[in-house]
mmCIF file of C-alpha atoms and ligand atoms in Angstrom:
data_model
loop_
_atom_site.group_PDB
_atom_site.id
_atom_site.type_symbol
_atom_site.label_atom_id
_atom_site.label_comp_id
_atom_site.label_asym_id
_atom_site.label_seq_id
_atom_site.Cartn_x
_atom_site.Cartn_y
_atom_site.Cartn_z
ATOM 1 C CA MET A 1 0.000 0.000 0.000
ATOM 2 C CA LYS A 2 1.651 3.248 -1.167
ATOM 3 C CA SER A 3 1.217 6.559 0.661
ATOM 4 C CA VAL A 4 -0.014 9.578 -1.290
ATOM 5 C CA ALA A 5 -0.146 13.221 -0.157
ATOM 6 C CA ILE A 6 -2.217 15.842 -1.963
ATOM 7 C CA ASN A 7 -0.703 19.325 -1.784
ATOM 8 C CA GLY A 8 -3.575 21.748 -2.576
ATOM 9 C CA TYR A 9 -7.072 20.429 -1.830
ATOM 10 C CA GLY A 10 -8.983 22.523 -4.399
ATOM 11 C CA THR A 11 -10.901 21.689 -7.579
ATOM 12 C CA ILE A 12 -8.438 19.059 -8.797
ATOM 13 C CA GLY A 13 -6.880 18.084 -5.454
ATOM 14 C CA LYS A 14 -10.096 17.046 -3.727
ATOM 15 C CA ARG A 15 -11.064 14.885 -6.714
ATOM 16 C CA VAL A 16 -7.646 13.226 -6.896
ATOM 17 C CA ALA A 17 -7.835 12.542 -3.139
ATOM 18 C CA ASP A 18 -11.158 10.704 -3.481
ATOM 19 C CA ALA A 19 -9.911 8.786 -6.543
ATOM 20 C CA VAL A 20 -6.768 7.674 -4.658
ATOM 21 C CA ALA A 21 -8.841 6.677 -1.607
ATOM 22 C CA ALA A 22 -10.974 4.476 -3.894
ATOM 23 C CA GLN A 23 -7.952 2.415 -5.085
ATOM 24 C CA LYS A 24 -6.903 -0.811 -3.368
ATOM 25 C CA ASP A 25 -3.150 -0.255 -3.729
ATOM 26 C CA MET A 26 -2.735 3.292 -2.379
ATOM 27 C CA LYS A 27 -3.923 5.442 0.496
ATOM 28 C CA ILE A 28 -4.136 9.132 1.418
ATOM 29 C CA VAL A 29 -1.688 10.211 4.156
ATOM 30 C CA GLY A 30 -2.631 13.874 4.016
ATOM 31 C CA VAL A 31 -4.140 16.780 2.109
ATOM 32 C CA SER A 32 -3.286 20.455 2.450
ATOM 33 C CA LYS A 33 -5.167 23.744 2.609
ATOM 34 C CA THR A 34 -4.026 27.319 3.160
ATOM 35 C CA ARG A 35 -7.295 28.594 4.669
ATOM 36 C CA PRO A 36 -9.925 27.056 6.985
ATOM 37 C CA THR A 37 -12.649 26.851 4.330
ATOM 38 C CA PHE A 38 -15.602 24.494 3.898
ATOM 39 C CA GLU A 39 -13.266 22.301 1.814
ATOM 40 C CA ALA A 40 -10.820 22.045 4.732
ATOM 41 C CA ARG A 41 -13.694 21.001 6.991
ATOM 42 C CA ALA A 42 -14.929 18.499 4.376
ATOM 43 C CA ALA A 43 -11.448 16.927 4.197
ATOM 44 C CA VAL A 44 -11.400 16.425 7.966
ATOM 45 C CA ASN A 45 -14.921 14.955 7.833
ATOM 46 C CA LYS A 46 -13.625 12.416 5.282
ATOM 47 C CA ASP A 47 -10.842 11.461 7.724
ATOM 48 C CA TYR A 48 -8.095 12.859 5.492
ATOM 49 C CA PRO A 49 -5.335 14.198 7.793
ATOM 50 C CA LEU A 50 -5.256 17.966 7.095
ATOM 51 C CA TYR A 51 -1.953 19.843 6.855
ATOM 52 C CA ILE A 52 -1.489 23.571 6.355
ATOM 53 C CA GLY A 53 0.350 25.154 3.434
ATOM 54 C CA ILE A 54 1.054 28.444 5.243
ATOM 55 C CA PRO A 55 2.219 27.688 8.840
ATOM 56 C CA GLU A 56 1.622 31.289 10.016
ATOM 57 C CA ARG A 57 -2.123 30.692 9.584
ATOM 58 C CA GLU A 58 -2.331 27.901 12.147
ATOM 59 C CA HIS A 59 -4.326 30.145 14.522
ATOM 60 C CA LEU A 60 -7.058 30.619 11.855
ATOM 61 C CA PHE A 61 -7.634 26.860 11.723
ATOM 62 C CA ARG A 62 -7.591 26.656 15.537
ATOM 63 C CA GLU A 63 -10.147 29.489 15.785
ATOM 64 C CA SER A 64 -12.387 27.719 13.247
ATOM 65 C CA GLY A 65 -12.201 24.492 15.228
ATOM 66 C CA ILE A 66 -10.646 22.614 12.292
ATOM 67 C CA GLU A 67 -8.109 20.086 13.490
ATOM 68 C CA ILE A 68 -4.778 20.044 11.669
ATOM 69 C CA ALA A 69 -2.119 17.335 11.636
ATOM 70 C CA GLY A 70 0.842 19.612 10.881
ATOM 71 C CA THR A 71 2.426 21.584 8.055
ATOM 72 C CA VAL A 72 3.010 20.613 4.418
ATOM 73 C CA ASP A 73 6.650 19.934 5.332
ATOM 74 C CA ASP A 74 5.428 17.350 7.868
ATOM 75 C CA MET A 75 2.994 15.863 5.331
ATOM 76 C CA ILE A 76 5.527 15.185 2.617
ATOM 77 C CA GLU A 77 7.726 13.291 5.089
ATOM 78 C CA GLU A 78 4.894 10.741 5.371
ATOM 79 C CA ALA A 79 4.432 10.227 1.625
ATOM 80 C CA ASP A 80 5.868 8.034 -1.144
ATOM 81 C CA VAL A 81 4.561 10.566 -3.666
ATOM 82 C CA VAL A 82 3.003 14.042 -3.545
ATOM 83 C CA VAL A 83 0.339 15.023 -6.047
ATOM 84 C CA ASP A 84 0.852 18.784 -6.336
ATOM 85 C CA CYS A 85 -2.526 20.399 -7.065
ATOM 86 C CA THR A 86 -1.620 23.913 -5.966
ATOM 87 C CA PRO A 87 -2.445 26.761 -8.361
ATOM 88 C CA GLY A 88 -0.026 26.968 -11.320
ATOM 89 C CA ASN A 89 3.396 28.556 -10.777
ATOM 90 C CA LEU A 90 4.012 27.417 -7.190
ATOM 91 C CA GLY A 91 5.675 24.371 -8.685
ATOM 92 C CA LYS A 92 9.262 25.585 -8.691
ATOM 93 C CA ALA A 93 9.319 26.495 -4.999
ATOM 94 C CA ASN A 94 7.520 23.267 -4.106
ATOM 95 C CA LEU A 95 9.972 21.193 -6.154
ATOM 96 C CA GLU A 96 12.796 22.362 -3.886
ATOM 97 C CA LYS A 97 10.803 21.071 -0.890
ATOM 98 C CA TYR A 98 10.135 17.710 -2.530
ATOM 99 C CA LYS A 99 13.765 17.285 -3.518
ATOM 100 C CA LYS A 100 14.904 18.084 0.018
ATOM 101 C CA ALA A 101 12.459 15.545 1.453
ATOM 102 C CA GLY A 102 13.415 12.932 -1.164
ATOM 103 C CA VAL A 103 9.784 12.451 -2.206
ATOM 104 C CA LYS A 104 8.470 11.913 -5.737
ATOM 105 C CA ALA A 105 5.939 14.387 -7.136
ATOM 106 C CA ILE A 106 3.267 14.729 -9.801
ATOM 107 C CA TYR A 107 2.362 18.202 -11.080
ATOM 108 C CA GLN A 108 -0.659 19.510 -13.012
ATOM 109 C CA GLY A 109 -1.078 21.294 -16.331
ATOM 110 C CA GLY A 110 -0.805 24.780 -14.811
ATOM 111 C CA GLU A 111 2.936 24.193 -14.506
ATOM 112 C CA ASP A 112 5.267 24.283 -17.499
ATOM 113 C CA HIS A 113 6.635 21.065 -19.010
ATOM 114 C CA GLU A 114 10.133 22.437 -18.352
ATOM 115 C CA LEU A 115 9.610 22.180 -14.568
ATOM 116 C CA THR A 116 9.844 18.382 -14.684
ATOM 117 C CA GLY A 117 11.055 17.834 -18.267
ATOM 118 C CA LEU A 118 8.469 15.053 -18.383
ATOM 119 C CA SER A 119 4.724 15.135 -19.051
ATOM 120 C CA PHE A 120 2.183 12.343 -18.672
ATOM 121 C CA ASN A 121 -0.838 10.804 -20.332
ATOM 122 C CA SER A 122 -1.961 7.276 -19.440
ATOM 123 C CA PHE A 123 -2.483 6.181 -23.054
ATOM 124 C CA ALA A 124 0.209 8.136 -24.905
ATOM 125 C CA ASN A 125 3.388 7.865 -22.824
ATOM 126 C CA TYR A 126 2.917 6.011 -19.502
ATOM 127 C CA ASP A 127 6.288 4.281 -19.890
ATOM 128 C CA ASP A 128 8.224 7.578 -20.040
ATOM 129 C CA SER A 129 7.298 8.324 -16.404
ATOM 130 C CA PHE A 130 7.846 4.758 -15.132
ATOM 131 C CA GLY A 131 10.175 5.022 -12.135
ATOM 132 C CA ALA A 132 10.763 8.763 -12.665
ATOM 133 C CA ASN A 133 10.987 11.137 -9.704
ATOM 134 C CA TYR A 134 8.782 13.902 -11.123
ATOM 135 C CA THR A 135 6.194 14.187 -13.864
ATOM 136 C CA ARG A 136 3.351 16.480 -14.896
ATOM 137 C CA VAL A 137 -0.160 15.402 -15.913
ATOM 138 C CA VAL A 138 -0.998 17.603 -18.904
ATOM 139 C CA SER A 139 -3.920 20.053 -18.682
ATOM 140 C CA CYS A 140 -7.591 19.172 -19.054
ATOM 141 C CA ASN A 141 -7.652 20.364 -22.681
ATOM 142 C CA THR A 142 -4.420 18.584 -23.608
ATOM 143 C CA THR A 143 -5.663 15.400 -21.911
ATOM 144 C CA GLY A 144 -8.877 15.620 -23.979
ATOM 145 C CA LEU A 145 -7.004 16.127 -27.244
ATOM 146 C CA THR A 146 -4.506 13.365 -26.463
ATOM 147 C CA ARG A 147 -7.169 10.824 -25.452
ATOM 148 C CA THR A 148 -8.929 10.960 -28.804
ATOM 149 C CA LEU A 149 -5.920 11.613 -31.055
ATOM 150 C CA SER A 150 -3.986 8.685 -29.537
ATOM 151 C CA THR A 151 -7.063 6.502 -30.169
ATOM 152 C CA ILE A 152 -7.295 7.237 -33.884
ATOM 153 C CA ASP A 153 -3.605 7.620 -34.763
ATOM 154 C CA PRO A 154 -2.881 3.853 -34.958
ATOM 155 C CA ILE A 155 -5.586 3.380 -37.608
ATOM 156 C CA CYS A 156 -5.445 6.767 -39.378
ATOM 157 C CA ASP A 157 -1.725 7.605 -39.358
ATOM 158 C CA ILE A 158 -2.265 11.273 -38.560
ATOM 159 C CA LYS A 159 -0.613 13.714 -40.954
ATOM 160 C CA LYS A 160 -1.688 17.017 -39.443
ATOM 161 C CA VAL A 161 -4.116 18.229 -36.744
ATOM 162 C CA ARG A 162 -5.854 21.594 -36.552
ATOM 163 C CA ALA A 163 -8.090 22.199 -33.538
ATOM 164 C CA VAL A 164 -10.209 25.071 -32.254
ATOM 165 C CA MET A 165 -11.000 24.986 -28.570
ATOM 166 C CA VAL A 166 -13.968 26.790 -27.048
ATOM 167 C CA ARG A 167 -12.962 27.104 -23.420
ATOM 168 C CA ARG A 168 -15.085 27.633 -20.332
ATOM 169 C CA GLY A 169 -14.449 31.112 -18.919
ATOM 170 C CA ALA A 170 -14.191 29.909 -15.306
ATOM 171 C CA ASP A 171 -14.810 26.901 -13.087
ATOM 172 C CA PRO A 172 -18.304 26.874 -11.500
ATOM 173 C CA ASN A 173 -17.019 28.145 -8.123
ATOM 174 C CA GLU A 174 -14.898 31.010 -9.507
ATOM 175 C CA VAL A 175 -17.180 33.979 -8.813
ATOM 176 C CA LYS A 176 -14.622 36.624 -9.735
ATOM 177 C CA LYS A 177 -13.645 35.316 -13.190
ATOM 178 C CA GLY A 178 -15.248 35.912 -16.566
ATOM 179 C CA PRO A 179 -16.056 36.757 -19.280
ATOM 180 C CA ILE A 180 -19.708 37.425 -18.458
ATOM 181 C CA ASN A 181 -20.764 38.689 -21.881
ATOM 182 C CA SER A 182 -18.005 38.319 -24.431
ATOM 183 C CA ILE A 183 -16.118 35.916 -26.678
ATOM 184 C CA VAL A 184 -12.406 36.310 -25.990
ATOM 185 C CA PRO A 185 -9.682 34.911 -28.267
ATOM 186 C CA ASN A 186 -7.449 33.412 -25.563
ATOM 187 C CA PRO A 187 -4.633 33.526 -26.231
ATOM 188 C CA PRO A 188 -5.147 35.977 -29.125
ATOM 189 C CA LYS A 189 -2.344 34.309 -31.075
ATOM 190 C CA VAL A 190 -1.731 31.090 -32.976
ATOM 191 C CA PRO A 191 -0.829 28.522 -31.863
ATOM 192 C CA SER A 192 -2.338 28.452 -28.400
ATOM 193 C CA HIS A 193 -0.179 26.556 -25.901
ATOM 194 C CA HIS A 194 -2.341 23.427 -26.252
ATOM 195 C CA GLY A 195 -0.790 22.202 -29.528
ATOM 196 C CA PRO A 196 2.801 22.324 -28.258
ATOM 197 C CA ASP A 197 1.558 20.708 -25.038
ATOM 198 C CA VAL A 198 0.136 17.710 -26.941
ATOM 199 C CA LYS A 199 3.637 17.195 -28.366
ATOM 200 C CA THR A 200 5.028 16.774 -24.826
ATOM 201 C CA VAL A 201 3.096 13.490 -24.594
ATOM 202 C CA MET A 202 2.578 12.451 -28.236
ATOM 203 C CA GLY A 203 6.012 13.223 -29.674
ATOM 204 C CA ASP A 204 6.431 14.894 -33.049
ATOM 205 C CA ILE A 205 2.746 14.985 -34.075
ATOM 206 C CA ASP A 206 1.930 18.024 -36.288
ATOM 207 C CA VAL A 207 -0.737 19.841 -34.263
ATOM 208 C CA THR A 208 -1.718 23.523 -34.222
ATOM 209 C CA THR A 209 -4.438 24.901 -31.970
ATOM 210 C CA MET A 210 -6.497 28.075 -31.514
ATOM 211 C CA ALA A 211 -8.548 28.836 -28.414
ATOM 212 C CA LEU A 212 -11.193 31.227 -27.172
ATOM 213 C CA LEU A 213 -12.982 31.813 -23.881
ATOM 214 C CA VAL A 214 -16.776 31.993 -23.649
ATOM 215 C CA PRO A 215 -19.197 32.762 -20.783
ATOM 216 C CA THR A 216 -19.839 29.226 -19.526
ATOM 217 C CA THR A 217 -18.525 27.235 -16.555
ATOM 218 C CA LEU A 218 -19.641 23.717 -17.442
ATOM 219 C CA MET A 219 -17.188 22.263 -19.948
ATOM 220 C CA HIS A 220 -14.755 23.029 -22.749
ATOM 221 C CA GLN A 221 -15.668 22.095 -26.321
ATOM 222 C CA HIS A 222 -13.162 21.105 -29.050
ATOM 223 C CA ASN A 223 -13.465 21.078 -32.864
ATOM 224 C CA LEU A 224 -10.881 18.910 -34.615
ATOM 225 C CA MET A 225 -9.795 18.743 -38.242
ATOM 226 C CA VAL A 226 -7.334 15.886 -38.777
ATOM 227 C CA GLU A 227 -5.577 15.193 -42.070
ATOM 228 C CA ILE A 228 -4.902 11.451 -42.272
ATOM 229 C CA ASN A 229 -2.630 9.276 -44.408
ATOM 230 C CA ASN A 230 -4.687 6.052 -44.314
ATOM 231 C CA ASP A 231 -8.013 5.360 -46.012
ATOM 232 C CA VAL A 232 -10.387 4.700 -43.133
ATOM 233 C CA THR A 233 -14.157 4.730 -42.849
ATOM 234 C CA ILE A 234 -16.333 6.615 -40.375
ATOM 235 C CA ASP A 235 -17.381 3.236 -38.943
ATOM 236 C CA GLU A 236 -13.752 2.351 -38.227
ATOM 237 C CA ILE A 237 -13.320 5.628 -36.342
ATOM 238 C CA ILE A 238 -16.501 4.984 -34.359
ATOM 239 C CA ASP A 239 -15.303 1.468 -33.594
ATOM 240 C CA ALA A 240 -11.965 2.782 -32.309
ATOM 241 C CA PHE A 241 -13.668 5.325 -30.035
ATOM 242 C CA GLU A 242 -16.115 2.683 -28.795
ATOM 243 C CA LYS A 243 -13.288 0.344 -27.811
ATOM 244 C CA ARG A 244 -11.235 2.980 -25.977
ATOM 245 C CA SER A 245 -12.047 3.599 -22.306
ATOM 246 C CA ARG A 246 -12.226 7.199 -21.043
ATOM 247 C CA VAL A 247 -13.689 8.221 -24.428
ATOM 248 C CA MET A 248 -17.476 8.097 -24.799
ATOM 249 C CA LEU A 249 -19.505 8.426 -27.992
ATOM 250 C CA VAL A 250 -22.639 10.492 -27.371
ATOM 251 C CA ASP A 251 -25.612 11.225 -29.607
ATOM 252 C CA ALA A 252 -27.134 14.677 -30.000
ATOM 253 C CA SER A 253 -30.247 12.868 -31.243
ATOM 254 C CA GLU A 254 -30.648 11.329 -27.757
ATOM 255 C CA GLY A 255 -30.825 14.749 -26.133
ATOM 256 C CA LEU A 256 -27.071 15.145 -25.616
ATOM 257 C CA GLY A 257 -26.556 17.996 -28.075
ATOM 258 C CA SER A 258 -24.870 20.450 -25.705
ATOM 259 C CA THR A 259 -22.514 20.699 -22.760
ATOM 260 C CA ALA A 260 -25.503 21.511 -20.505
ATOM 261 C CA GLU A 261 -27.191 18.244 -21.438
ATOM 262 C CA LEU A 262 -23.903 16.334 -21.036
ATOM 263 C CA MET A 263 -23.565 17.625 -17.479
ATOM 264 C CA GLU A 264 -27.195 16.632 -16.834
ATOM 265 C CA PHE A 265 -26.295 13.155 -18.161
ATOM 266 C CA ALA A 266 -23.325 13.090 -15.763
ATOM 267 C CA LYS A 267 -25.812 13.507 -12.898
ATOM 268 C CA GLU A 268 -27.628 10.396 -14.146
ATOM 269 C CA LEU A 269 -24.344 8.459 -14.000
ATOM 270 C CA GLY A 270 -24.473 8.966 -10.214
ATOM 271 C CA ARG A 271 -20.817 9.884 -9.902
ATOM 272 C CA ASN A 272 -19.092 11.696 -7.066
ATOM 273 C CA ARG A 273 -19.708 15.468 -7.641
ATOM 274 C CA ASN A 274 -21.505 14.601 -10.945
ATOM 275 C CA ASP A 275 -18.109 14.335 -12.616
ATOM 276 C CA PHE A 276 -17.648 13.285 -16.250
ATOM 277 C CA TYR A 277 -14.214 11.625 -16.456
ATOM 278 C CA GLU A 278 -14.610 10.414 -20.059
ATOM 279 C CA ILE A 279 -14.166 12.609 -23.150
ATOM 280 C CA PRO A 280 -17.558 12.704 -24.867
ATOM 281 C CA VAL A 281 -17.331 12.721 -28.695
ATOM 282 C CA TRP A 282 -20.438 13.605 -30.683
ATOM 283 C CA ARG A 283 -21.101 10.617 -32.979
ATOM 284 C CA GLU A 284 -22.948 12.777 -35.541
ATOM 285 C CA SER A 285 -19.967 15.132 -35.819
ATOM 286 C CA ILE A 286 -17.607 12.427 -37.132
ATOM 287 C CA ASN A 287 -17.052 12.834 -40.849
ATOM 288 C CA ILE A 288 -14.309 12.225 -43.402
ATOM 289 C CA VAL A 289 -13.953 14.499 -46.432
ATOM 290 C CA ASP A 290 -11.018 14.011 -48.834
ATOM 291 C CA ASN A 291 -8.750 12.313 -46.270
ATOM 292 C CA GLU A 292 -9.637 14.849 -43.608
ATOM 293 C CA LEU A 293 -11.369 13.606 -40.468
ATOM 294 C CA PHE A 294 -13.637 15.976 -38.530
ATOM 295 C CA TYR A 295 -15.066 15.513 -35.036
ATOM 296 C CA MET A 296 -16.338 17.489 -32.065
ATOM 297 C CA GLN A 297 -15.811 16.649 -28.404
ATOM 298 C CA ALA A 298 -16.241 18.111 -24.936
ATOM 299 C CA VAL A 299 -14.059 18.121 -21.819
ATOM 300 C CA HIS A 300 -15.200 18.236 -18.198
ATOM 301 C CA GLN A 301 -12.298 20.362 -17.068
ATOM 302 C CA GLU A 302 -12.741 19.616 -13.341
ATOM 303 C CA SER A 303 -12.445 15.851 -13.671
ATOM 304 C CA ASP A 304 -10.939 14.413 -16.892
ATOM 305 C CA VAL A 305 -7.366 14.576 -15.526
ATOM 306 C CA VAL A 306 -8.239 12.778 -12.272
ATOM 307 C CA PRO A 307 -7.829 9.142 -13.487
ATOM 308 C CA GLU A 308 -4.590 10.180 -15.227
ATOM 309 C CA ASN A 309 -3.203 11.327 -11.855
ATOM 310 C CA VAL A 310 -3.938 7.902 -10.353
ATOM 311 C CA ASP A 311 -2.118 6.164 -13.228
ATOM 312 C CA ALA A 312 0.784 8.608 -12.883
ATOM 313 C CA ILE A 313 1.171 7.507 -9.232
ATOM 314 C CA ARG A 314 1.451 3.852 -10.345
ATOM 315 C CA ALA A 315 3.997 4.816 -13.009
ATOM 316 C CA LEU A 316 6.251 6.887 -10.735
ATOM 317 C CA LEU A 317 6.165 4.333 -7.918
ATOM 318 C CA GLU A 318 6.639 1.392 -10.337
ATOM 319 C CA MET A 319 3.463 -0.215 -9.003
ATOM 320 C CA GLU A 320 2.307 -1.384 -12.444
ATOM 321 C CA SER A 321 4.501 -1.673 -15.529
ATOM 322 C CA ASP A 322 1.620 -2.160 -17.995
ATOM 323 C CA ASN A 323 -0.355 1.031 -18.611
ATOM 324 C CA GLU A 324 -3.463 -0.898 -19.682
ATOM 325 C CA LYS A 325 -3.494 -2.751 -16.345
ATOM 326 C CA SER A 326 -3.208 0.498 -14.396
ATOM 327 C CA ILE A 327 -5.940 2.098 -16.519
ATOM 328 C CA ALA A 328 -8.211 -0.903 -15.880
ATOM 329 C CA LYS A 329 -7.625 -0.759 -12.099
ATOM 330 C CA THR A 330 -8.261 2.996 -11.983
ATOM 331 C CA ASN A 331 -11.376 2.740 -14.151
ATOM 332 C CA LYS A 332 -12.853 -0.067 -12.060
ATOM 333 C CA ALA A 333 -12.327 1.757 -8.773
ATOM 334 C CA MET A 334 -13.767 5.019 -10.165
ATOM 335 C CA GLY A 335 -16.654 3.501 -12.127
ATOM 336 C CA ILE A 336 -15.321 4.836 -15.431
ATOM 337 C CA LEU A 337 -17.043 3.497 -18.559
HETATM 338 P P1 NAD B 1 -7.755 25.609 -7.086
HETATM 339 O O1 NAD B 1 -7.491 27.049 -6.918
HETATM 340 O O2 NAD B 1 -9.162 25.120 -7.166
HETATM 341 O O3 NAD B 1 -7.051 24.791 -5.926
HETATM 342 C C1 NAD B 1 -5.737 25.038 -5.532
HETATM 343 C C2 NAD B 1 -5.574 24.639 -4.079
HETATM 344 O O4 NAD B 1 -4.235 24.887 -3.680
HETATM 345 C C3 NAD B 1 -6.474 25.401 -3.121
HETATM 346 O O5 NAD B 1 -7.083 24.461 -2.276
HETATM 347 C C4 NAD B 1 -5.525 26.272 -2.332
HETATM 348 O O6 NAD B 1 -5.969 26.386 -1.008
HETATM 349 C C5 NAD B 1 -4.253 25.466 -2.383
HETATM 350 N N1 NAD B 1 -3.041 26.285 -2.228
HETATM 351 C C6 NAD B 1 -2.826 27.547 -2.619
HETATM 352 N N2 NAD B 1 -1.583 27.960 -2.266
HETATM 353 C C7 NAD B 1 -1.013 26.916 -1.628
HETATM 354 C C8 NAD B 1 0.248 26.705 -1.003
HETATM 355 N N3 NAD B 1 1.177 27.661 -0.981
HETATM 356 N N4 NAD B 1 0.477 25.499 -0.430
HETATM 357 C C9 NAD B 1 -0.440 24.515 -0.438
HETATM 358 N N5 NAD B 1 -1.668 24.668 -1.030
HETATM 359 C C10 NAD B 1 -1.934 25.853 -1.600
HETATM 360 O O7 NAD B 1 -6.930 25.161 -8.385
HETATM 361 P P2 NAD B 1 -7.253 23.966 -9.371
HETATM 362 O O8 NAD B 1 -8.250 24.421 -10.364
HETATM 363 O O9 NAD B 1 -7.509 22.736 -8.595
HETATM 364 O O10 NAD B 1 -5.875 23.870 -10.158
HETATM 365 C C11 NAD B 1 -4.766 23.165 -9.620
HETATM 366 C C12 NAD B 1 -3.842 22.773 -10.757
HETATM 367 O O11 NAD B 1 -4.564 21.932 -11.666
HETATM 368 C C13 NAD B 1 -3.334 23.947 -11.621
HETATM 369 O O12 NAD B 1 -2.055 23.614 -12.109
HETATM 370 C C14 NAD B 1 -4.320 23.972 -12.767
HETATM 371 O O13 NAD B 1 -3.807 24.583 -13.922
HETATM 372 C C15 NAD B 1 -4.549 22.489 -12.973
HETATM 373 N N6 NAD B 1 -5.804 22.139 -13.637
HETATM 374 C C16 NAD B 1 -6.960 22.797 -13.351
HETATM 375 C C17 NAD B 1 -8.125 22.455 -14.021
HETATM 376 C C18 NAD B 1 -9.411 23.175 -13.778
HETATM 377 O O14 NAD B 1 -10.210 23.290 -14.686
HETATM 378 N N7 NAD B 1 -9.679 23.657 -12.599
HETATM 379 C C19 NAD B 1 -8.112 21.417 -14.949
HETATM 380 C C20 NAD B 1 -6.922 20.709 -15.173
HETATM 381 C C21 NAD B 1 -5.759 21.084 -14.520
#
């Protein structure tokens, strides 16, 4: 049984904690917060030992009656691996701590690839992180792109990818972020960082991306145009998506024609927090015109990277050498289709 610490119990951290707790071969030894919020209280109620990221704030936790087990420095001493889910750009300072403590660490997509020199996706490059000290699970958008592109590449032999990503303006709990009434090219340059990020896990694939922000909090939506070398049929593409876990074909004709309806469907799945771990691909959107494949997909930004973090733990700690076996274990424990 391996010991996992979660540094930063926010949107991603609390989900990774529950996913780790659901596995048979790993356990949570601590999670961290910087303020005594409802999430800190919820962590304690779940029996996750709570550590504080900013030691000077200990009195705030005491005044709120929230019991703490120590500081982040204490927490990482207990762990075989730390999953760093702090907001982007704290990574460099935290890496010094992890190195000093001799503990392995997994970062998230808010950090640059250069921080670890290694990025991770369960399907595309699990082996690269096997036994490594540090890796980085690519962002929600990059995970979504990689999941479907790595599914079709073996049958299509991808020549070139162009993708336009319509991104949610904020997560549902981010009351101070927008836009409220605007479409914002973000970044207003080409390529967006997503294309180069896909290359960190898929090698020298030719992929260029553009992205914009819109006033929604539910999901991202991607539009892909993929030039392919092989002659394949739409049915072969559908078959490949059907066989791949963590990708789900959905039908607009069954009332799943929007991100709002997809999130309503996620409630029917009865998952923790109504999460949608799979990448839904609209079946009707799949088309091939003159050796160019088109499809549309969505990404539940709060949860698609969560199973990847669990697999990254198994890779770093050499708990499972076969990525498919780790994926199967993670999927079973999390109820992923
Ligand atoms: P968040 O703001 O929801 O949570 C961050 C957590 O870190 C908070 O609980 C905060 O209390 C804690 N924290 C802040 N400073 C800290 C410190 N010094 N020490 C310890 N903990 C500290 O952020 P998030 O959305 O969960 O994002 C975390 C990472 O995941 C980022 O790299 C982000 O880019 C990436 N990511 C986010 C999403 C998303 O849509 N939210 C999707 C994929 C990847």
